Coordinates of C-alpha atoms in Angstrom, one line a residue:
Chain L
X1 CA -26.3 -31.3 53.7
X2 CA -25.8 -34.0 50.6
X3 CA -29.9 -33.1 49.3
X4 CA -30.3 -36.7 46.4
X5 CA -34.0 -35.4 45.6
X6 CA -34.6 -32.6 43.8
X7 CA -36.6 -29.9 45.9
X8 CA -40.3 -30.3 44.7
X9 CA -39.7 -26.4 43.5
X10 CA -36.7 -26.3 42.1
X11 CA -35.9 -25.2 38.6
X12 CA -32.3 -26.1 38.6
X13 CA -31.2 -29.1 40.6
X14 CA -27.3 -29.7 40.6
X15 CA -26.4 -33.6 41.5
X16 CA -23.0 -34.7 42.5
X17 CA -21.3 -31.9 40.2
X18 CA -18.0 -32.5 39.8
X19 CA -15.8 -30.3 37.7
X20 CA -11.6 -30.1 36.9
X21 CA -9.5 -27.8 35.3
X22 CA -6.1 -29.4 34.4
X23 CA -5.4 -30.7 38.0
X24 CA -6.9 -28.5 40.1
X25 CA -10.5 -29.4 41.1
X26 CA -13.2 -27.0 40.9
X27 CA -16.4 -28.3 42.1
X28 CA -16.3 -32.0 44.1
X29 CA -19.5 -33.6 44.8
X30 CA -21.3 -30.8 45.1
X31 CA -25.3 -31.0 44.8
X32 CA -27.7 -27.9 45.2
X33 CA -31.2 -26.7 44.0
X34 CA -32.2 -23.0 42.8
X35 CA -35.6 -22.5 44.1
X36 CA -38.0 -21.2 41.4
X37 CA -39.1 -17.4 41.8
X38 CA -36.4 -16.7 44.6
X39 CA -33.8 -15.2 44.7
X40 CA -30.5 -17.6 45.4
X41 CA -27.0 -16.5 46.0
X42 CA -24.0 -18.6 45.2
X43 CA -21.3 -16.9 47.4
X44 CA -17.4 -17.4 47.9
X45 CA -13.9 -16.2 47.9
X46 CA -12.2 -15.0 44.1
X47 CA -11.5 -18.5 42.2
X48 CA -13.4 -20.6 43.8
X49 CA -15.2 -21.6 40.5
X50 CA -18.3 -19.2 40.9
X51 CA -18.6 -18.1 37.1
X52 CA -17.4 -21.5 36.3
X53 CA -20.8 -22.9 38.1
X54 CA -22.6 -20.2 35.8
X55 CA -21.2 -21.7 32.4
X56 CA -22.0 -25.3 33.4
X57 CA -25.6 -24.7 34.4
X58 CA -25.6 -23.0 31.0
X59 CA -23.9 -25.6 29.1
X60 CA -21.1 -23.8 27.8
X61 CA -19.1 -26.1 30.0
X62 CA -19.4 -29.9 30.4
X63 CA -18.9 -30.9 34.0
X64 CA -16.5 -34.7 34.4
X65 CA -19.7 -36.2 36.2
X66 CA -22.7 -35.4 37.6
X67 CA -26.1 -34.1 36.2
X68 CA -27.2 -30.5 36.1
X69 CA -31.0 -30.3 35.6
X70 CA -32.8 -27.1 34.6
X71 CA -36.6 -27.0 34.2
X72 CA -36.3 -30.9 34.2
X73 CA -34.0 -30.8 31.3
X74 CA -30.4 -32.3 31.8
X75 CA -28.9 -29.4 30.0
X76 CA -25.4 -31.8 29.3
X77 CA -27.5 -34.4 27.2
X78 CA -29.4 -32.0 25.2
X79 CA -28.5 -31.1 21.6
X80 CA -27.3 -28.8 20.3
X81 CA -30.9 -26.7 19.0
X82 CA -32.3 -27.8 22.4
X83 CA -29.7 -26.4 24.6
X84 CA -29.9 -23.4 22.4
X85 CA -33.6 -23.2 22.7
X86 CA -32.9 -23.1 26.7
X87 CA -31.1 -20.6 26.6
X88 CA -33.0 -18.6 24.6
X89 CA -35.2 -19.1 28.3
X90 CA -32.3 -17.9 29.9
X91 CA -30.2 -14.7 30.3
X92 CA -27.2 -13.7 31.2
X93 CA -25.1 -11.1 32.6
X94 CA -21.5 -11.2 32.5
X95 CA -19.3 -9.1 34.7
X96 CA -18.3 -6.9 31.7
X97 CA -21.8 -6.6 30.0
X98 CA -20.4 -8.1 27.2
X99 CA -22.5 -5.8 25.0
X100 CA -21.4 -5.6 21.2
X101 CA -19.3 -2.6 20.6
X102 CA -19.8 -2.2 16.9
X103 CA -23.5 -1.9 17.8
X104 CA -26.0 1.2 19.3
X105 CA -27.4 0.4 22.9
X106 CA -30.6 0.1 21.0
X107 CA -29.6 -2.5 18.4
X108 CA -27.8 -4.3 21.4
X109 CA -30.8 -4.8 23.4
X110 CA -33.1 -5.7 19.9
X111 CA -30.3 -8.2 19.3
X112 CA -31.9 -11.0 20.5
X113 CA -35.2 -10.4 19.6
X114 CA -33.9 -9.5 15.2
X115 CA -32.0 -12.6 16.3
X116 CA -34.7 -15.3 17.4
X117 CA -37.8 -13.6 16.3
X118 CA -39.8 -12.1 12.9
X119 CA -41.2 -9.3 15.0
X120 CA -41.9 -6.3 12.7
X121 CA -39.2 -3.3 13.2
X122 CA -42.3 -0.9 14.8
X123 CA -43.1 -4.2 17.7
X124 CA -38.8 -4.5 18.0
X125 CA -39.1 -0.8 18.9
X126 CA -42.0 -0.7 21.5
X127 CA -40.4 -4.0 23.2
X128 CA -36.6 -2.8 23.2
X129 CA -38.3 0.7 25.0
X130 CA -40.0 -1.1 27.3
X131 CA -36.9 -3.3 28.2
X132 CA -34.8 0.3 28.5
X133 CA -37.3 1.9 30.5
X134 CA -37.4 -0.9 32.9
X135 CA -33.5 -0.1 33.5
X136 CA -34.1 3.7 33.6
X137 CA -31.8 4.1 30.3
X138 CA -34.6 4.4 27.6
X139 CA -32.6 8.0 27.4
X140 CA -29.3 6.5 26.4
X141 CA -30.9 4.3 23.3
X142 CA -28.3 6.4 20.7
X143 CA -25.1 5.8 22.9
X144 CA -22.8 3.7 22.0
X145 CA -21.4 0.7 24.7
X146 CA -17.7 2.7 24.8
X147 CA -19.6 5.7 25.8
X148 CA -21.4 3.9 28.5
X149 CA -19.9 4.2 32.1
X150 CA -19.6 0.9 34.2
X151 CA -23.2 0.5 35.8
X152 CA -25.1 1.6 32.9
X153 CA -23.3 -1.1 30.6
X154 CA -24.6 -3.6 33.2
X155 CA -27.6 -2.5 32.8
X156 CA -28.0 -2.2 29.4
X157 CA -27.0 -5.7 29.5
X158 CA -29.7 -6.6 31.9
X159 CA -32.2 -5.2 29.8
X160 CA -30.7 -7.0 26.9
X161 CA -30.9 -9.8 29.2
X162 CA -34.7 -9.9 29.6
X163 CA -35.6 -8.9 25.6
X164 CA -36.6 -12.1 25.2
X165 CA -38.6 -12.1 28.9
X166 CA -36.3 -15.3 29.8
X167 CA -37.7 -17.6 32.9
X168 CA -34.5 -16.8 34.7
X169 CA -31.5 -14.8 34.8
X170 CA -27.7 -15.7 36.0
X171 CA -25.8 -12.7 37.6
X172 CA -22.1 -12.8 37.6
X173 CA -20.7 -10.9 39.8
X174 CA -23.4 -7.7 39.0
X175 CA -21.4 -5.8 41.8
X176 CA -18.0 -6.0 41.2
X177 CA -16.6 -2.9 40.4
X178 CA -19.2 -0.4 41.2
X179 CA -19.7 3.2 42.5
X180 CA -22.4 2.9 45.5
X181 CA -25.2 4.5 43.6
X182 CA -24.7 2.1 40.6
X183 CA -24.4 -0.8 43.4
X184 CA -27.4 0.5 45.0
X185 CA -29.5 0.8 41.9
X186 CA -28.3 -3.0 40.6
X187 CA -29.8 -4.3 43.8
X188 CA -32.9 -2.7 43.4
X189 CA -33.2 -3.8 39.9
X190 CA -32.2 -7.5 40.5
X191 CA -34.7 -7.6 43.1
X192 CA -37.3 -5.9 41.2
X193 CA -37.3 -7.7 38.5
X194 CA -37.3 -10.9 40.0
X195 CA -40.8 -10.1 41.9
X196 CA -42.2 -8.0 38.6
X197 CA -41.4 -10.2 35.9
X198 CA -41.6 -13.8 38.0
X199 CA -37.7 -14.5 37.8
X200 CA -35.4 -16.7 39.3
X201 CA -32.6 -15.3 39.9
X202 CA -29.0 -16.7 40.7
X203 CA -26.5 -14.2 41.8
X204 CA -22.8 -15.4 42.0
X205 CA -20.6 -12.8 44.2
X206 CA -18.6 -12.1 46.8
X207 CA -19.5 -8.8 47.6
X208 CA -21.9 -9.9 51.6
X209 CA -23.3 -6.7 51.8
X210 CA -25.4 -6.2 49.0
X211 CA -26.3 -10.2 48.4
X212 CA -27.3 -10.5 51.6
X213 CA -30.0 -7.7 50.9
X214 CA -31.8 -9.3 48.4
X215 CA -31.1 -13.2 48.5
X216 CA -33.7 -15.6 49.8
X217 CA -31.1 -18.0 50.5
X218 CA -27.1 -18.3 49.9
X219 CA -24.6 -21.1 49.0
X220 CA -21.0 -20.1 50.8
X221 CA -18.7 -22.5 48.4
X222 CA -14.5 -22.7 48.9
X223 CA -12.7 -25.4 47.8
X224 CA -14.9 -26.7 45.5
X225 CA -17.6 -27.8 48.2
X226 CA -20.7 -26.2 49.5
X227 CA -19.3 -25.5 53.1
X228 CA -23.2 -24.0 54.4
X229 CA -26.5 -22.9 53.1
X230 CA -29.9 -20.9 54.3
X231 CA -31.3 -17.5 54.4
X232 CA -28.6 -13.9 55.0
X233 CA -30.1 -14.0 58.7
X234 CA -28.7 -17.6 58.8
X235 CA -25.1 -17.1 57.8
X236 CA -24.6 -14.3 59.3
X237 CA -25.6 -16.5 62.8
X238 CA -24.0 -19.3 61.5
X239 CA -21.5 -20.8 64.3
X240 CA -18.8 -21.8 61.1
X241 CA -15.9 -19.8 61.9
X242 CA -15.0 -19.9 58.5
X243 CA -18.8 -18.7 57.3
X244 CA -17.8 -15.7 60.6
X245 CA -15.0 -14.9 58.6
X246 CA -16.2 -14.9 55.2
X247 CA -19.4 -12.9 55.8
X248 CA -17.3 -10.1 58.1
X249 CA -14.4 -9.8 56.2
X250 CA -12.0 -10.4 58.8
X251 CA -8.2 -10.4 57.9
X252 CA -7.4 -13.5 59.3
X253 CA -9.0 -16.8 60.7
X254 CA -9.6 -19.9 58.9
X255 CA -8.9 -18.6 56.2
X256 CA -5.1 -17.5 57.0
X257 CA -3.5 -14.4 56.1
X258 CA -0.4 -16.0 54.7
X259 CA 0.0 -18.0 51.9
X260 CA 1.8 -21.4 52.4
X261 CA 5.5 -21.0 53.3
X262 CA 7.9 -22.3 54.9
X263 CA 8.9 -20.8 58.2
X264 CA 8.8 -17.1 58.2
X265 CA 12.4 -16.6 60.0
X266 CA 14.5 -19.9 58.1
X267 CA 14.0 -18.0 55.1
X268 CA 15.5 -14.6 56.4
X269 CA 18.4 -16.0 57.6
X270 CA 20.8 -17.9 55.7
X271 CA 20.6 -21.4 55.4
X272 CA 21.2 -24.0 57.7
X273 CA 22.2 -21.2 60.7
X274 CA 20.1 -20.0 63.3
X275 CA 21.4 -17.8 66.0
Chain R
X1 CA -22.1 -41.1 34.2
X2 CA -19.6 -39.3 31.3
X3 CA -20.7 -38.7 28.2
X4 CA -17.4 -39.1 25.4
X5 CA -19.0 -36.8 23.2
X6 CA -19.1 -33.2 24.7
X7 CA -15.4 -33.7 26.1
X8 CA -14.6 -34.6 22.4
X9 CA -16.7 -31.2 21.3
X10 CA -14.5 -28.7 22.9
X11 CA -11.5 -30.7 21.4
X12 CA -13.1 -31.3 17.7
X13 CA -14.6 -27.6 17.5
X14 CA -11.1 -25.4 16.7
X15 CA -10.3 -28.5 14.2
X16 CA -12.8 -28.7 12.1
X17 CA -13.6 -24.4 12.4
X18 CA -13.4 -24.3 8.4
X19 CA -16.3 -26.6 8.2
X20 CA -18.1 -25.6 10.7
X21 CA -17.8 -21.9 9.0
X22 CA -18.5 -23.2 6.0
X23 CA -21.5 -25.0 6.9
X24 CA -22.2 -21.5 8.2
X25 CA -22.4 -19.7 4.3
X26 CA -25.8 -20.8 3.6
X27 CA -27.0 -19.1 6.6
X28 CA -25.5 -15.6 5.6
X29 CA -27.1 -16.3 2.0
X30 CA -30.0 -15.6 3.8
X31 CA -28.7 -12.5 5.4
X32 CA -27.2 -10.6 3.0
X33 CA -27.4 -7.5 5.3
X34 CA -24.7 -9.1 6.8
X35 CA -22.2 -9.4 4.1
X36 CA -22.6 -6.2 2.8
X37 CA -21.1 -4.8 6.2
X38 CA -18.5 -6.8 6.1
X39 CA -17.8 -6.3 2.3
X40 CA -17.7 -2.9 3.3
X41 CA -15.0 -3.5 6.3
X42 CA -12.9 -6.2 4.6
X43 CA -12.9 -4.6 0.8
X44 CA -14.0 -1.3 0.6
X45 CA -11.6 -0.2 3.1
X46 CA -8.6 -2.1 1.6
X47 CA -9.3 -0.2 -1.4
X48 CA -7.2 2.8 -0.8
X49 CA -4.1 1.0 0.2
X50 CA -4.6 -1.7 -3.1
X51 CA -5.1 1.4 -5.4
X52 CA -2.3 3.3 -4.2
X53 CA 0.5 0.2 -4.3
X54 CA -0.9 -1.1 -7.6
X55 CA -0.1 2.2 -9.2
X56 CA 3.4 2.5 -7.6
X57 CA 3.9 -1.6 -8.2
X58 CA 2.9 -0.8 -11.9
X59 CA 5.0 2.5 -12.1
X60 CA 8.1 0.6 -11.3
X61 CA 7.3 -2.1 -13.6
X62 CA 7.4 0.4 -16.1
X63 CA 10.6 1.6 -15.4
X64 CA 12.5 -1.1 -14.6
X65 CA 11.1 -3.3 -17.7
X66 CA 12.3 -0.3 -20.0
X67 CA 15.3 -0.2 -19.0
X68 CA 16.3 -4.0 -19.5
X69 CA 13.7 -3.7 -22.6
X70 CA 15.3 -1.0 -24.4
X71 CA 18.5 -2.6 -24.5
X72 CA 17.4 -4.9 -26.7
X73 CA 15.6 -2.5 -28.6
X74 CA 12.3 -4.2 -27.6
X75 CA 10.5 -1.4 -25.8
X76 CA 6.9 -2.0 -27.0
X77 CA 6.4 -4.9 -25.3
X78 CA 7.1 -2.8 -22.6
X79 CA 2.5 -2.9 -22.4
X80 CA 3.0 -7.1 -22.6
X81 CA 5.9 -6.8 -19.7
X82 CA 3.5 -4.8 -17.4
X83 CA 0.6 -6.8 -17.7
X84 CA 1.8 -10.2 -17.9
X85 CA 3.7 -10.0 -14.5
X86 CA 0.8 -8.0 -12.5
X87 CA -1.8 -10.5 -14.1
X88 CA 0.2 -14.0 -13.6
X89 CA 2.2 -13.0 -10.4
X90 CA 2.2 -9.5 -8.7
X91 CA -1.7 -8.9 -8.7
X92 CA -3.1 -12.3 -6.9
X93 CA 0.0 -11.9 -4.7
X94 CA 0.9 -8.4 -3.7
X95 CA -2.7 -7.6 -3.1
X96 CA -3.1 -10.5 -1.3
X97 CA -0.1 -9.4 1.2
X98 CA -1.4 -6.7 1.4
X99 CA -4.7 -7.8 2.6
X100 CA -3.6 -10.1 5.0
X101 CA -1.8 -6.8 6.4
X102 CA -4.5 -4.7 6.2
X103 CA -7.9 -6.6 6.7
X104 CA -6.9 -10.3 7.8
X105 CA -5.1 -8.3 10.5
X106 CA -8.0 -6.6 11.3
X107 CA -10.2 -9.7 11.6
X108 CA -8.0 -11.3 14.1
X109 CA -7.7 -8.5 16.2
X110 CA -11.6 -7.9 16.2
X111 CA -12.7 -11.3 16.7
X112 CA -9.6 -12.2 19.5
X113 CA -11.0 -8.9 21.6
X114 CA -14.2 -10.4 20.8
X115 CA -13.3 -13.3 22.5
X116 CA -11.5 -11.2 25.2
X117 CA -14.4 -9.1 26.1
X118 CA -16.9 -11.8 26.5
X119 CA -18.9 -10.8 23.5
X120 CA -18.6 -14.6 21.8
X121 CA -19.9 -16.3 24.5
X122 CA -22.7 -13.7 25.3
X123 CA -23.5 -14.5 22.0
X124 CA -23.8 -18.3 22.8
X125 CA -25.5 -17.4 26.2
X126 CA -27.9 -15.5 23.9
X127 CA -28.4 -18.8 21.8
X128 CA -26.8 -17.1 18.8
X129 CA -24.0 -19.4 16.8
X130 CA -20.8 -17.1 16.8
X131 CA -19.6 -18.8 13.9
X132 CA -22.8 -18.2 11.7
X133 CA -22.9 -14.6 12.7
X134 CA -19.8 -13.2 13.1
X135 CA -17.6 -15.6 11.6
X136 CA -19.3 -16.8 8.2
X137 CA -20.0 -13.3 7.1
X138 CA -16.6 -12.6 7.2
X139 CA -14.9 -15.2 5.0
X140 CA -17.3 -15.0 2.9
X141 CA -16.6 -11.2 2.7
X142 CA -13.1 -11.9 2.0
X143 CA -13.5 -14.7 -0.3
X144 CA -15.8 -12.1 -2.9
X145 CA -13.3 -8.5 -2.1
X146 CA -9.9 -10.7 -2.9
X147 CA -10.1 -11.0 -6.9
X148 CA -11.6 -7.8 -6.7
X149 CA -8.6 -6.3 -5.3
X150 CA -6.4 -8.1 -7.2
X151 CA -8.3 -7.0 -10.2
X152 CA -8.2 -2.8 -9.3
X153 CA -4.4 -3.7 -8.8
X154 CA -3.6 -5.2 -11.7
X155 CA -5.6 -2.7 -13.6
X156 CA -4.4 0.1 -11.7
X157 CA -0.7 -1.1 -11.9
X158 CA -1.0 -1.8 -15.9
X159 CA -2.0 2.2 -16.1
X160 CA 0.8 3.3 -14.0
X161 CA 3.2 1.2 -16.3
X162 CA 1.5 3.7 -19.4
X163 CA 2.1 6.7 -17.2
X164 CA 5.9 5.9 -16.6
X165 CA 6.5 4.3 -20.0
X166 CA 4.6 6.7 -21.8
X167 CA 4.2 9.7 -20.2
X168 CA 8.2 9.6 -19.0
X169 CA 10.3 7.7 -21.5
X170 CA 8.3 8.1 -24.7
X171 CA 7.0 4.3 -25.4
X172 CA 4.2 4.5 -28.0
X173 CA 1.0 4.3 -26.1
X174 CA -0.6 2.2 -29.2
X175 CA 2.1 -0.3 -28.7
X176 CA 1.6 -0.8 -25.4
X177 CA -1.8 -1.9 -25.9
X178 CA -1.6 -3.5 -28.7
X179 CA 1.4 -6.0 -27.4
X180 CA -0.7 -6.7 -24.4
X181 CA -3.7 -7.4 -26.2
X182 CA -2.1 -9.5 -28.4
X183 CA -0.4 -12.0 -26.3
X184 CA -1.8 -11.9 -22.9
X185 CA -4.7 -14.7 -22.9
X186 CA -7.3 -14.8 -21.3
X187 CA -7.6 -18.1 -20.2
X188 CA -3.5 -18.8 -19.7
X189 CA -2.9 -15.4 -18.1
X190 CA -6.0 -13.7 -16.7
X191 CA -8.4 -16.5 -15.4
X192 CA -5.3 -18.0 -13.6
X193 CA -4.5 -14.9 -12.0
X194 CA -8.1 -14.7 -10.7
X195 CA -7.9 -18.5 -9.5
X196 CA -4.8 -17.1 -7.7
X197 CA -6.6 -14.4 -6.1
X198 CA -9.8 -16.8 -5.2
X199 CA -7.6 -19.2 -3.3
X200 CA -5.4 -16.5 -1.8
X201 CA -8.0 -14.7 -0.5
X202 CA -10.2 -18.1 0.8
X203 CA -6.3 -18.7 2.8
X204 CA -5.9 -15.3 4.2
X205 CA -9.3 -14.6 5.5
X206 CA -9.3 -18.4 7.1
X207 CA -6.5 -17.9 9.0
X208 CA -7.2 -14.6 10.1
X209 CA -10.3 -15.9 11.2
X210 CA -9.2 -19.0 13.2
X211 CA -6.3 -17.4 14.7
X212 CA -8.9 -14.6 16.4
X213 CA -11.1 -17.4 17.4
X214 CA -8.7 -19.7 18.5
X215 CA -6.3 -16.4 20.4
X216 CA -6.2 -16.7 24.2
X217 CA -8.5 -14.1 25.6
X218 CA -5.5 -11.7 27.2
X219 CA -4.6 -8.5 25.6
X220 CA -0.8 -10.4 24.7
X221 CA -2.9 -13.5 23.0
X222 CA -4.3 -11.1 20.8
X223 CA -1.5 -9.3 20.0
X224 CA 0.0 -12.9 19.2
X225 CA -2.9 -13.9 17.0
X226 CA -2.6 -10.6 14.9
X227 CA 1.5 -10.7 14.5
X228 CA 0.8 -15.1 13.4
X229 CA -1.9 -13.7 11.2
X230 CA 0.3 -11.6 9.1
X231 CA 2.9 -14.7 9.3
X232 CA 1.2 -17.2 8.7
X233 CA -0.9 -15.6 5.9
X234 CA 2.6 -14.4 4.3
X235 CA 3.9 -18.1 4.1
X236 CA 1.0 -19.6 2.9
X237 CA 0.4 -16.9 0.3
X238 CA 4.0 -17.3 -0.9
X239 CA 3.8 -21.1 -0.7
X240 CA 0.9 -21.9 -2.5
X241 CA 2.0 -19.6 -5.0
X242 CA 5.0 -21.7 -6.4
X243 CA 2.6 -24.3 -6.0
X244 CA -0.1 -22.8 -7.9
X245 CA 2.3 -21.5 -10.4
X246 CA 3.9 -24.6 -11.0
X247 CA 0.5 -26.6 -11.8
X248 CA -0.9 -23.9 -13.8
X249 CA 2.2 -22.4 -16.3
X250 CA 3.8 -25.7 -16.1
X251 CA 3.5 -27.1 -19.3
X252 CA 3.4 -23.6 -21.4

């Protein structure tokens, strides 16, 4: 599964990534490629390091070894104007939205664009529409982001995400926390977008169901390595009874119910005895 | 494989956060937009509570000094009593408490839910410096508002000292005046009180600052960062006070 050349189209290539926190490792020698234009799905149980894969591909973390590549650039070399000129190419949405409270939806979404450009006010305006209306919230430009219910700060976010019409976009965890509609429209958006505006896309989640709609293909990660990879149909066919598990949601199997202890009926009784 | 330097970033950048700020002020010059918000949050909106104790600070003074005053039949310097203590000591400082309590407090709590809520590092993401834009602004805010505060307090608490001493125990109001403007100088007494103010009020918004950018991103960091914001700003206030006081009125 090791991959040592970068896919002809790939836009990020990750090489022998290996990343620690304190003494736990993260990521161990892992190496994948996100496919330009598609769709690509970095899946996994809760703390297995997804988001942390996010900040490292966009440089806010530094990995101990191994090269992360994005449109030929090896983002962990570059300086500091250059890795901020990247990510002006990228966007991001965080779980929370992270859009600034003290600020209107509008001015969040023309953030960026006051920010990076000299756009006259009247251009700012058509653009940050145009964003809105792509997330069905051009309505909601005069709220402000405490008034905003879950899925409409995500996608306020989004569209502040693609002010700047960025060459890709990372997801983190877009679905976490939503009501069905909201879940439904974010996978319609994600996936419309990516085909409309020529994105690539990297989703990190856990939620099967509604990354296996969209993705073109899905990394299944635990325990900081890539334990498979391919298309939805793939996994879900996949013979790993640990890939079964994950992508069915089954209580117990590889993955056990129980957390490491020691035996279940030594520590009811009192030590030592055993009737 | 491993570069030194990035490792050494994430360890350097809360060190050397003053200079990194302060290599962030030329930016704001550019932005003045900026700093007038934050003049507004940081100062105008410290003004009520300044106003208010300078004229109770300064009422107190009044009584207190006539008392002890009038027993040796010296009650108009009652005017030179007043001002000489809010000028020198309880302007720069006082107000300076006071807006650590009220606006460093503030800072801290803003910036650490900031932090909390993602909105610094979508800022990064977004390929915007959160120290240029949300941090520079502000100590530069608080750097300009702090001898201005002090100022309104010391003026304000000089006319509450006239209400007390001559509206309630019948010093002459001429006197009053005319002992202050007789022996308080302006270099000795009044630009050393706004020196005072200048370096309290650099201190106070710094570590207001730092401690909301360096709190850990959980709703008990931030409360953390707040309460050593009001701490720390207290002791350092107090501190370089002596210090201060000691190189300046030393050898009068």
């Amino acid at each position: 599964m090791e991959q040592t050349a970068p896919g002809d189209n790939a836009l990020i290539s990750v090489r022998q990534l290996s990343f620690s926190r304190g003494n736990k490792k993260i990521f161990n020698n892992v190496s994948l490629d996100i496919e330009r234009g598609k769709i690509t799905a970095i899946m996994g149980p809760s703390g297995t390091g997804k988001t942390t894969l996010l900040k490292l591909i966009a440089g806010q973390l530094y990995p101990d070894s191994g090269v992360i590549t994005v449109d030929g650039l090896n983002v962990h070399q570059l300086r500091r104007a250059e890795l901020y000129n990247l990510r002006k190419r990228m966007g991001m949405l965080f779980q929370s939205g992270a859009l600034l409270t003290d600020m209107s939806v509008y001015d969040n979404v023309a953030f960026p664009l006051r920010e990076h450009t000299h756009l006259p006010e009247s251009m700012i305006r058509t653009l940050v529409l145009m964003k809105l209306e792509a997330v069905g919230l051009r309505g909601a430009r005069h709220l402000m982001p405490n008034e905003l219910s879950g899925g409409m700060a995500r996608r306020i976010a989004l569209a502040r995400a693609i002010a700047l019409d960025p060459m890709m976009i990372l997801y983190d965890e877009p679905f976490t926390g939503q009501d069905p509609i909201s879940m439904g429209v974010l996978v319609h958006l994600i996936k419309a977008l990516n085909s409309t505006l020529g994105l690539t896309s990297i989703i990190v989640s856990h939620d099967v169901h509604e990354t296996s709609l969209i993705a073109d293909t899905i990394y299944v990660i635990s325990e900081g390595r890539i334990v498979d990879h391919g298309t939805p149909e793939a996994m879900r066919q996949s013979s790993s009874p640990w890939i079964q598990q994950f992508m069915t949601g089954a209580a117990d199997g590889p993955v056990p119910f129980h957390y490491p202890a020691k035996d279940y009926l030594d520590d009811l009784l009192p030590t030592g005895k055993r009737y | 494989m491993r570069r030194p330097g990035p490792a050494l970033l994430s360890w350097v950048e809360p060190r050397f956060f003053l200079l990194l700020t302060l290599s962030g002020l030329f930016s704001v010059v550019l932005r003045p937009r900026l700093l007038l918000n934050q003049l507004y949050s940081v100062g105008v909106l410290s003004f009520l509570i300044i106003f208010i104790s300078g004229l109770f600070v300064g009422m107190v003074l009044g009584l207190q000094g006539y008392y002890i005053l009038s027993d040796f039949g010296a009650e108009e310097t009652l005017g030179l009593m007043v001002a000489a203590s809010l000028v020198r000591e309880l302007g720069p400082v006082v107000s300076a408490l006071l807006f650590a309590g009220r606006a460093g407090s503030a800072l801290t709590a803003e910036i650490g839910l900031m932090k909390a809520t993602e909105q610094l590092s979508g800022m990064e993401m977004m390929a915007v410096d959160p120290i240029k834009r949300i941090i520079a602004p502000r100590l530069l805010a608080g750097l300009l508002s702090m001898p201005l505060l002090a100022g309104v307090f010391s003026t304000i608490g000089i006319i509450g000292g006239l209400l007390v001493g001559s509206g309630m125990l019948g010093v002459d109001d001429g006197a009053y005046w005319a002992q202050m403007q007789a022996k308080l100088d302006f270099y000795d007494d009044i630009v050393n009180g706004f020196i005072k103010s200048v370096v309290f009020g650099f201190v106070a918004s710094w570590i207001a600052l730092f401690e909301g950018y360096d709190a850990i991103p959980t709703s008990e960091g931030v409360s953390r960062a707040t309460t050593r914001t009001v701490v720390n700003s207290a002791f350092s206030i107090l501190g370089l006070d002596f210090i201060l006081t000691a190189l300046m009125f030393g050898d009068s």
